[in-house]
Amino acid sequence: MKTLRVKAPAKINLHLEVLGLREDGFHELAMVMQAISLFDELNMKLRNDGKISLHSSNKSLSCMDDNLIVKAAKLLKDKAKNNDLGVDIYLDKKIPIGAGLAGGSSDAAATLLGLNSLWELGFSKLELEKFASLIGSDVPFCISGGTQLCFGRGEKLEPLKEPINIFSLLLVKDPLISVSTPWAYSKCKEIKGSEYLKTEEDFEKKRQNLRDASWLNFSITSSPPPLINDLQNVVIPYYPQVDKALSLLSSFNGSLSVSMSGSGASCFALFKDLDELSKICTKYDSRIESEGFQSWCCSFINHGPEIFYD
Ligand code: C5P
């Protein structure tokens, strides 16, 4: 029976600015998302009886209709208009859950790409990005990954004109906490809602500021991103571990800048290169663990999910 394997990368936010509220109740955002070398793996086996089944290495994860992988598979089957299409999917979960790393969104994007191939549907990446926006705000970015400007609720993608500087990162997360994205945005509205921008003209000015940011233009500068995340100060009072993670990361030699990713609770520090970071990881491994954090050493990557036919 036909099988394939898809590696689905996590993402971090190099920039997350909450601009205002949209008519659909979502927030208008200006973001730079960056794919990183931390991967979930999905193994897919074709079925011809129309059934879609999901099993996972992480037993705390629902494998029912609320899982974004199942949502993505059912959506693609609807778009293909063929009731016989089915699949057995096994998810090897490595990206931490509730971390702001788009693990679920990347799994959904990997499902769309993997099944497009397994079911021989021939949808273009642009069509898959449109389907992706029906699943979640971060899913369209995850179709092509790499580094992208993301506007709207996250689904309006603008590829960069130039590749940006490649950094390595140390990612940490307290395994005992996870932050709900809807909660973080509703708290943001409560705390900062009165300062939200109101007009499309104001939104566009902010988008243009980001497009023009010098750190995004590799040919002008090799300085690290300033790392702005408007949700960070919203989350910290309720999750002091985030503040503790940021202080810990800032204390390491060679740490260039630190931030929370997405709506948390993972945090990261950027480093110039992987060699420098490897030394830090070896030196501080037990300290990071004794402070209650899991950690990962990774790098920026310039792609999205990868399909293997082995
Ligand atoms: O689109 P997604 O399902 O990932 O969004 C989860 C929740 O996060 C939304 O229901 C909404 O409450 C909040 N959200 C938002 N504005 C965005 C993205 C997400 O308010 N741009």
Coordinates of C-alpha atoms and ligand atoms in Angstrom, one line a residue:
M1 CA 0.0 0.0 0.0
K2 CA 1.3 3.5 -0.8
T3 CA 2.9 5.3 2.1
L4 CA 4.8 8.5 2.7
R5 CA 6.3 10.5 5.5
V6 CA 6.1 14.3 6.1
K7 CA 8.3 16.4 8.4
A8 CA 6.4 19.4 9.8
P9 CA 8.5 22.2 11.2
A10 CA 7.7 24.4 14.2
K11 CA 7.7 28.2 13.8
I12 CA 8.7 31.1 16.0
N13 CA 7.5 34.7 15.8
L14 CA 10.4 37.2 15.1
H15 CA 7.7 39.9 15.3
L16 CA 4.1 39.9 16.5
E17 CA 2.3 43.2 16.6
V18 CA -1.4 43.4 17.5
L19 CA -2.8 46.2 15.4
G20 CA -6.5 46.2 16.2
L21 CA -9.7 44.2 16.0
R22 CA -11.3 43.0 12.8
E23 CA -15.0 42.8 11.9
D24 CA -14.9 39.0 12.2
G25 CA -13.7 39.3 15.8
F26 CA -10.1 38.2 15.1
H27 CA -7.2 40.5 15.7
E28 CA -5.5 42.3 12.8
L29 CA -1.8 41.4 13.1
A30 CA 1.6 42.3 11.6
M31 CA 4.0 39.4 12.0
V32 CA 7.2 37.9 10.8
M33 CA 7.1 34.1 11.2
Q34 CA 10.2 31.9 10.9
A35 CA 10.3 28.1 10.4
I36 CA 12.8 26.3 12.7
S37 CA 14.5 22.9 12.8
L38 CA 12.2 21.3 15.3
F39 CA 9.9 18.8 13.6
D40 CA 6.8 16.6 14.1
E41 CA 6.7 13.6 11.8
L42 CA 3.5 12.3 10.1
N43 CA 3.5 8.8 8.5
M44 CA 0.6 8.3 6.0
K45 CA -0.7 5.1 4.6
L46 CA -3.3 5.2 1.8
R47 CA -6.7 3.6 2.4
N48 CA -9.3 3.1 -0.3
D49 CA -12.3 2.7 2.0
G50 CA -12.8 6.4 2.7
K51 CA -11.8 6.1 6.4
I52 CA -9.5 8.7 8.0
S53 CA -7.8 7.5 11.1
L54 CA -5.2 9.2 13.4
H55 CA -2.9 7.8 16.1
S56 CA -0.3 9.7 18.0
S57 CA 2.8 9.2 20.1
N58 CA 1.4 11.8 22.5
K59 CA -1.4 10.1 24.4
S60 CA -2.7 13.4 25.8
L61 CA -3.6 14.7 22.3
S62 CA -7.1 14.1 20.9
C63 CA -7.1 12.1 17.7
M64 CA -10.8 12.9 17.0
D65 CA -12.4 15.5 14.7
D66 CA -11.1 18.4 16.9
N67 CA -7.5 17.5 15.9
L68 CA -6.3 19.9 13.1
I69 CA -4.8 16.9 11.2
V70 CA -8.3 15.2 11.0
K71 CA -9.9 18.6 10.1
A72 CA -7.3 19.1 7.3
A73 CA -7.8 15.5 5.9
K74 CA -11.6 15.8 5.9
L75 CA -11.4 19.3 4.3
L76 CA -9.1 18.1 1.5
K77 CA -11.3 15.0 0.9
D78 CA -14.3 17.3 0.5
K79 CA -12.4 19.5 -1.9
A80 CA -11.4 16.4 -3.9
K81 CA -15.0 15.2 -4.1
N82 CA -14.1 11.6 -3.8
N83 CA -15.6 9.5 -1.0
D84 CA -13.2 6.6 -1.4
L85 CA -10.2 8.6 -0.3
G86 CA -8.9 7.5 3.1
V87 CA -5.7 7.4 5.1
D88 CA -4.1 6.0 8.3
I89 CA -1.9 8.7 9.9
Y90 CA 0.6 8.2 12.7
L91 CA 1.8 11.4 14.3
D92 CA 5.2 11.4 16.1
K93 CA 4.8 14.5 18.2
K94 CA 8.0 16.3 19.0
I95 CA 6.8 20.0 19.0
P96 CA 5.5 20.9 22.4
I97 CA 1.8 21.6 22.7
G98 CA 0.4 25.0 23.9
A99 CA 3.8 26.5 23.2
G100 CA 3.1 29.2 20.5
L101 CA 5.2 27.1 18.0
A102 CA 2.3 26.3 15.6
G103 CA 2.8 22.6 16.1
G104 CA -0.9 21.8 15.4
S105 CA -1.0 24.3 12.5
S106 CA 2.2 22.8 10.9
D107 CA 0.7 19.3 11.3
A108 CA -2.4 20.5 9.4
A109 CA -0.3 22.0 6.7
A110 CA 1.8 18.8 6.4
T111 CA -1.5 16.9 6.1
L112 CA -2.7 19.0 3.2
L113 CA 0.7 18.7 1.4
G114 CA 1.1 15.0 2.2
L115 CA -2.5 14.0 1.2
N116 CA -2.3 16.2 -1.9
S117 CA 0.5 13.9 -3.0
L118 CA -0.8 10.6 -1.6
W119 CA -4.2 11.1 -3.1
E120 CA -2.7 12.5 -6.4
L121 CA -4.9 15.6 -6.3
G122 CA -2.6 18.1 -7.9
F123 CA -3.8 21.2 -6.0
S124 CA -1.3 24.1 -6.2
K125 CA 0.4 25.6 -3.1
L126 CA -1.8 28.7 -3.5
E127 CA -4.9 26.5 -3.5
L128 CA -3.6 24.6 -0.4
E129 CA -3.0 28.0 1.4
K130 CA -6.6 29.0 0.7
F131 CA -7.8 25.6 2.2
A132 CA -5.3 26.2 5.1
S133 CA -6.9 29.5 6.0
L134 CA -10.2 27.6 6.7
I135 CA -8.4 25.5 9.3
G136 CA -6.6 28.2 11.4
S137 CA -4.8 31.5 11.2
D138 CA -1.2 30.1 11.3
V139 CA -1.9 27.2 8.9
P140 CA -1.3 29.2 5.5
F141 CA 2.2 30.3 6.6
C142 CA 3.0 26.6 7.4
I143 CA 2.4 25.5 3.8
S144 CA 5.6 27.1 2.6
G145 CA 7.3 28.0 5.9
G146 CA 10.7 29.7 5.7
T147 CA 10.5 33.4 6.7
Q148 CA 7.4 35.3 5.8
L149 CA 5.6 38.5 6.6
C150 CA 2.0 37.6 7.8
F151 CA -0.8 40.1 7.9
G152 CA -4.6 40.1 8.3
R153 CA -5.4 37.4 10.9
G154 CA -2.1 35.7 9.8
E155 CA -3.3 34.4 6.5
K156 CA -2.1 37.2 4.2
L157 CA 1.4 36.2 3.3
E158 CA 4.1 38.3 1.8
P159 CA 7.4 36.5 0.9
L160 CA 10.5 38.5 1.7
K161 CA 12.5 40.0 -1.2
E162 CA 15.8 38.8 0.3
P163 CA 16.6 35.9 2.5
I164 CA 17.2 37.1 6.1
N165 CA 20.2 36.4 8.3
I166 CA 20.2 32.8 9.6
F167 CA 20.4 32.5 13.4
S168 CA 20.4 29.6 15.8
L169 CA 18.1 29.5 18.7
L170 CA 17.8 28.0 22.2
L171 CA 14.1 27.3 22.8
V172 CA 12.8 26.6 26.3
K173 CA 9.4 25.7 27.7
D174 CA 8.1 24.8 31.2
P175 CA 6.4 21.4 30.4
L176 CA 3.8 22.1 33.2
I177 CA 2.3 25.1 31.5
S178 CA 0.6 25.8 28.2
V179 CA -1.1 29.0 27.1
S180 CA -4.5 29.0 25.3
T181 CA -4.3 31.2 22.2
P182 CA -8.0 32.5 22.5
W183 CA -7.3 33.3 26.1
A184 CA -4.2 35.3 25.3
Y185 CA -6.0 37.4 22.6
S186 CA -9.0 38.0 24.8
K187 CA -6.7 39.2 27.6
C188 CA -4.9 41.4 25.1
K189 CA -8.2 43.0 24.1
E190 CA -9.1 43.6 27.7
I191 CA -5.8 45.2 28.5
K192 CA -4.8 47.0 25.3
G193 CA -8.1 47.3 23.5
S194 CA -8.5 51.0 24.1
E195 CA -5.2 51.6 22.3
Y196 CA -6.0 49.5 19.3
L197 CA -5.8 51.2 15.9
K198 CA -9.1 51.6 14.1
T199 CA -8.6 52.4 10.5
E200 CA -7.3 50.4 7.5
E201 CA -5.0 53.4 6.8
D202 CA -3.4 53.1 10.2
F203 CA -3.0 49.3 9.8
E204 CA -1.4 49.8 6.4
K205 CA 1.1 52.3 7.9
K206 CA 2.2 49.7 10.4
R207 CA 2.5 47.0 7.7
Q208 CA 4.7 49.3 5.6
N209 CA 6.9 50.0 8.7
L210 CA 7.5 46.3 9.0
R211 CA 8.2 45.8 5.3
D212 CA 10.8 48.6 5.5
A213 CA 12.4 47.3 8.8
S214 CA 16.2 47.3 8.3
W215 CA 16.7 44.0 10.1
L216 CA 14.6 42.3 7.4
N217 CA 17.0 43.5 4.7
F218 CA 20.0 41.1 4.9
S219 CA 22.0 43.2 2.3
I220 CA 21.9 46.2 4.6
T221 CA 22.3 44.7 8.0
S222 CA 23.3 41.5 9.8
S223 CA 22.0 42.8 13.1
P224 CA 19.6 40.4 15.0
P225 CA 15.8 41.0 14.9
P226 CA 14.7 43.3 17.7
L227 CA 12.0 40.6 18.6
I228 CA 8.8 42.4 19.4
N229 CA 5.8 40.4 20.7
D230 CA 2.8 42.3 21.9
L231 CA 1.4 39.3 23.7
Q232 CA 4.4 38.8 25.9
N233 CA 3.5 41.5 28.5
V234 CA -0.1 40.3 28.4
V235 CA 0.9 36.7 29.3
I236 CA 3.7 37.3 31.8
P237 CA 1.5 38.5 34.8
Y238 CA -0.5 35.2 34.6
Y239 CA 2.5 33.0 33.7
P240 CA 5.6 34.1 35.7
Q241 CA 7.5 31.1 34.3
V242 CA 7.6 33.1 31.0
D243 CA 9.5 35.9 32.7
K244 CA 11.8 33.4 34.4
A245 CA 12.5 31.8 31.0
L246 CA 13.3 35.2 29.4
S247 CA 15.7 36.1 32.3
L248 CA 17.4 32.7 32.1
L249 CA 17.9 33.0 28.3
S250 CA 19.2 36.6 28.6
S251 CA 21.9 35.5 31.1
F252 CA 23.7 33.2 28.6
N253 CA 26.9 34.4 26.9
G254 CA 26.2 35.1 23.3
S255 CA 22.5 35.4 23.6
L256 CA 21.6 38.2 21.1
S257 CA 17.9 38.9 21.9
V258 CA 15.1 37.0 23.6
S259 CA 11.4 36.7 23.2
M260 CA 8.3 34.6 23.8
S261 CA 6.9 32.9 20.7
G262 CA 3.3 33.5 19.6
S263 CA 0.9 33.4 22.5
G264 CA 3.5 31.4 24.6
A265 CA 4.5 29.7 26.7
S266 CA 7.8 28.9 24.8
C267 CA 10.6 31.4 24.8
F268 CA 13.8 31.6 22.8
A269 CA 17.1 33.3 22.5
L270 CA 18.9 33.9 19.2
F271 CA 22.6 33.1 18.8
K272 CA 25.0 33.8 15.9
D273 CA 25.8 30.2 15.1
L274 CA 25.1 26.7 16.0
D275 CA 28.7 26.0 17.3
E276 CA 28.4 28.8 19.8
L277 CA 24.9 27.6 20.8
S278 CA 26.1 24.0 21.2
K279 CA 28.7 25.1 23.7
I280 CA 26.1 27.0 25.7
C281 CA 23.7 23.9 25.6
T282 CA 26.4 21.6 26.9
K283 CA 27.5 24.0 29.6
Y284 CA 24.0 25.0 30.9
D285 CA 22.0 21.8 30.2
S286 CA 21.6 20.8 33.8
R287 CA 20.9 24.4 34.9
I288 CA 18.1 24.8 32.4
E289 CA 16.6 21.5 33.5
S290 CA 17.0 22.3 37.2
E291 CA 15.1 25.5 36.7
G292 CA 12.2 23.4 35.4
F293 CA 12.5 23.9 31.6
Q294 CA 12.7 21.6 28.6
S295 CA 15.1 22.9 25.9
W296 CA 15.9 22.5 22.2
C297 CA 18.8 23.8 20.1
C298 CA 17.6 24.6 16.6
S299 CA 18.2 26.9 13.6
F300 CA 16.2 29.0 11.2
I301 CA 15.2 26.9 8.1
N302 CA 14.1 28.3 4.7
H303 CA 11.3 25.8 3.9
G304 CA 8.1 24.3 5.1
P305 CA 7.0 20.6 5.4
E306 CA 9.1 18.1 3.5
I307 CA 7.7 14.9 2.0
F308 CA 9.7 11.6 1.9
Y309 CA 8.7 8.6 -0.2
D310 CA 10.7 5.9 1.5
Ligands
C5P1 O1 -7.2 30.8 13.9 P1 -6.9 30.1 15.2 O2 -7.9 29.0 15.4 O3 -5.5 29.7 15.4 O4 -7.2 31.2 16.4 C1 -7.5 30.7 17.7 C2 -8.1 31.9 18.4 O5 -7.1 32.9 18.7 C3 -9.2 32.6 17.7 O6 -10.4 31.9 17.9 C4 -9.2 34.0 18.3 O7 -9.8 33.9 19.6 C5 -7.7 34.2 18.5 N1 -7.1 34.9 17.4 C6 -7.3 36.3 17.2 N2 -6.8 36.9 16.2 C7 -5.9 36.3 15.3 C8 -5.7 34.9 15.5 C9 -6.2 34.2 16.5 O8 -8.1 36.9 18.0 N3 -5.4 36.9 14.3

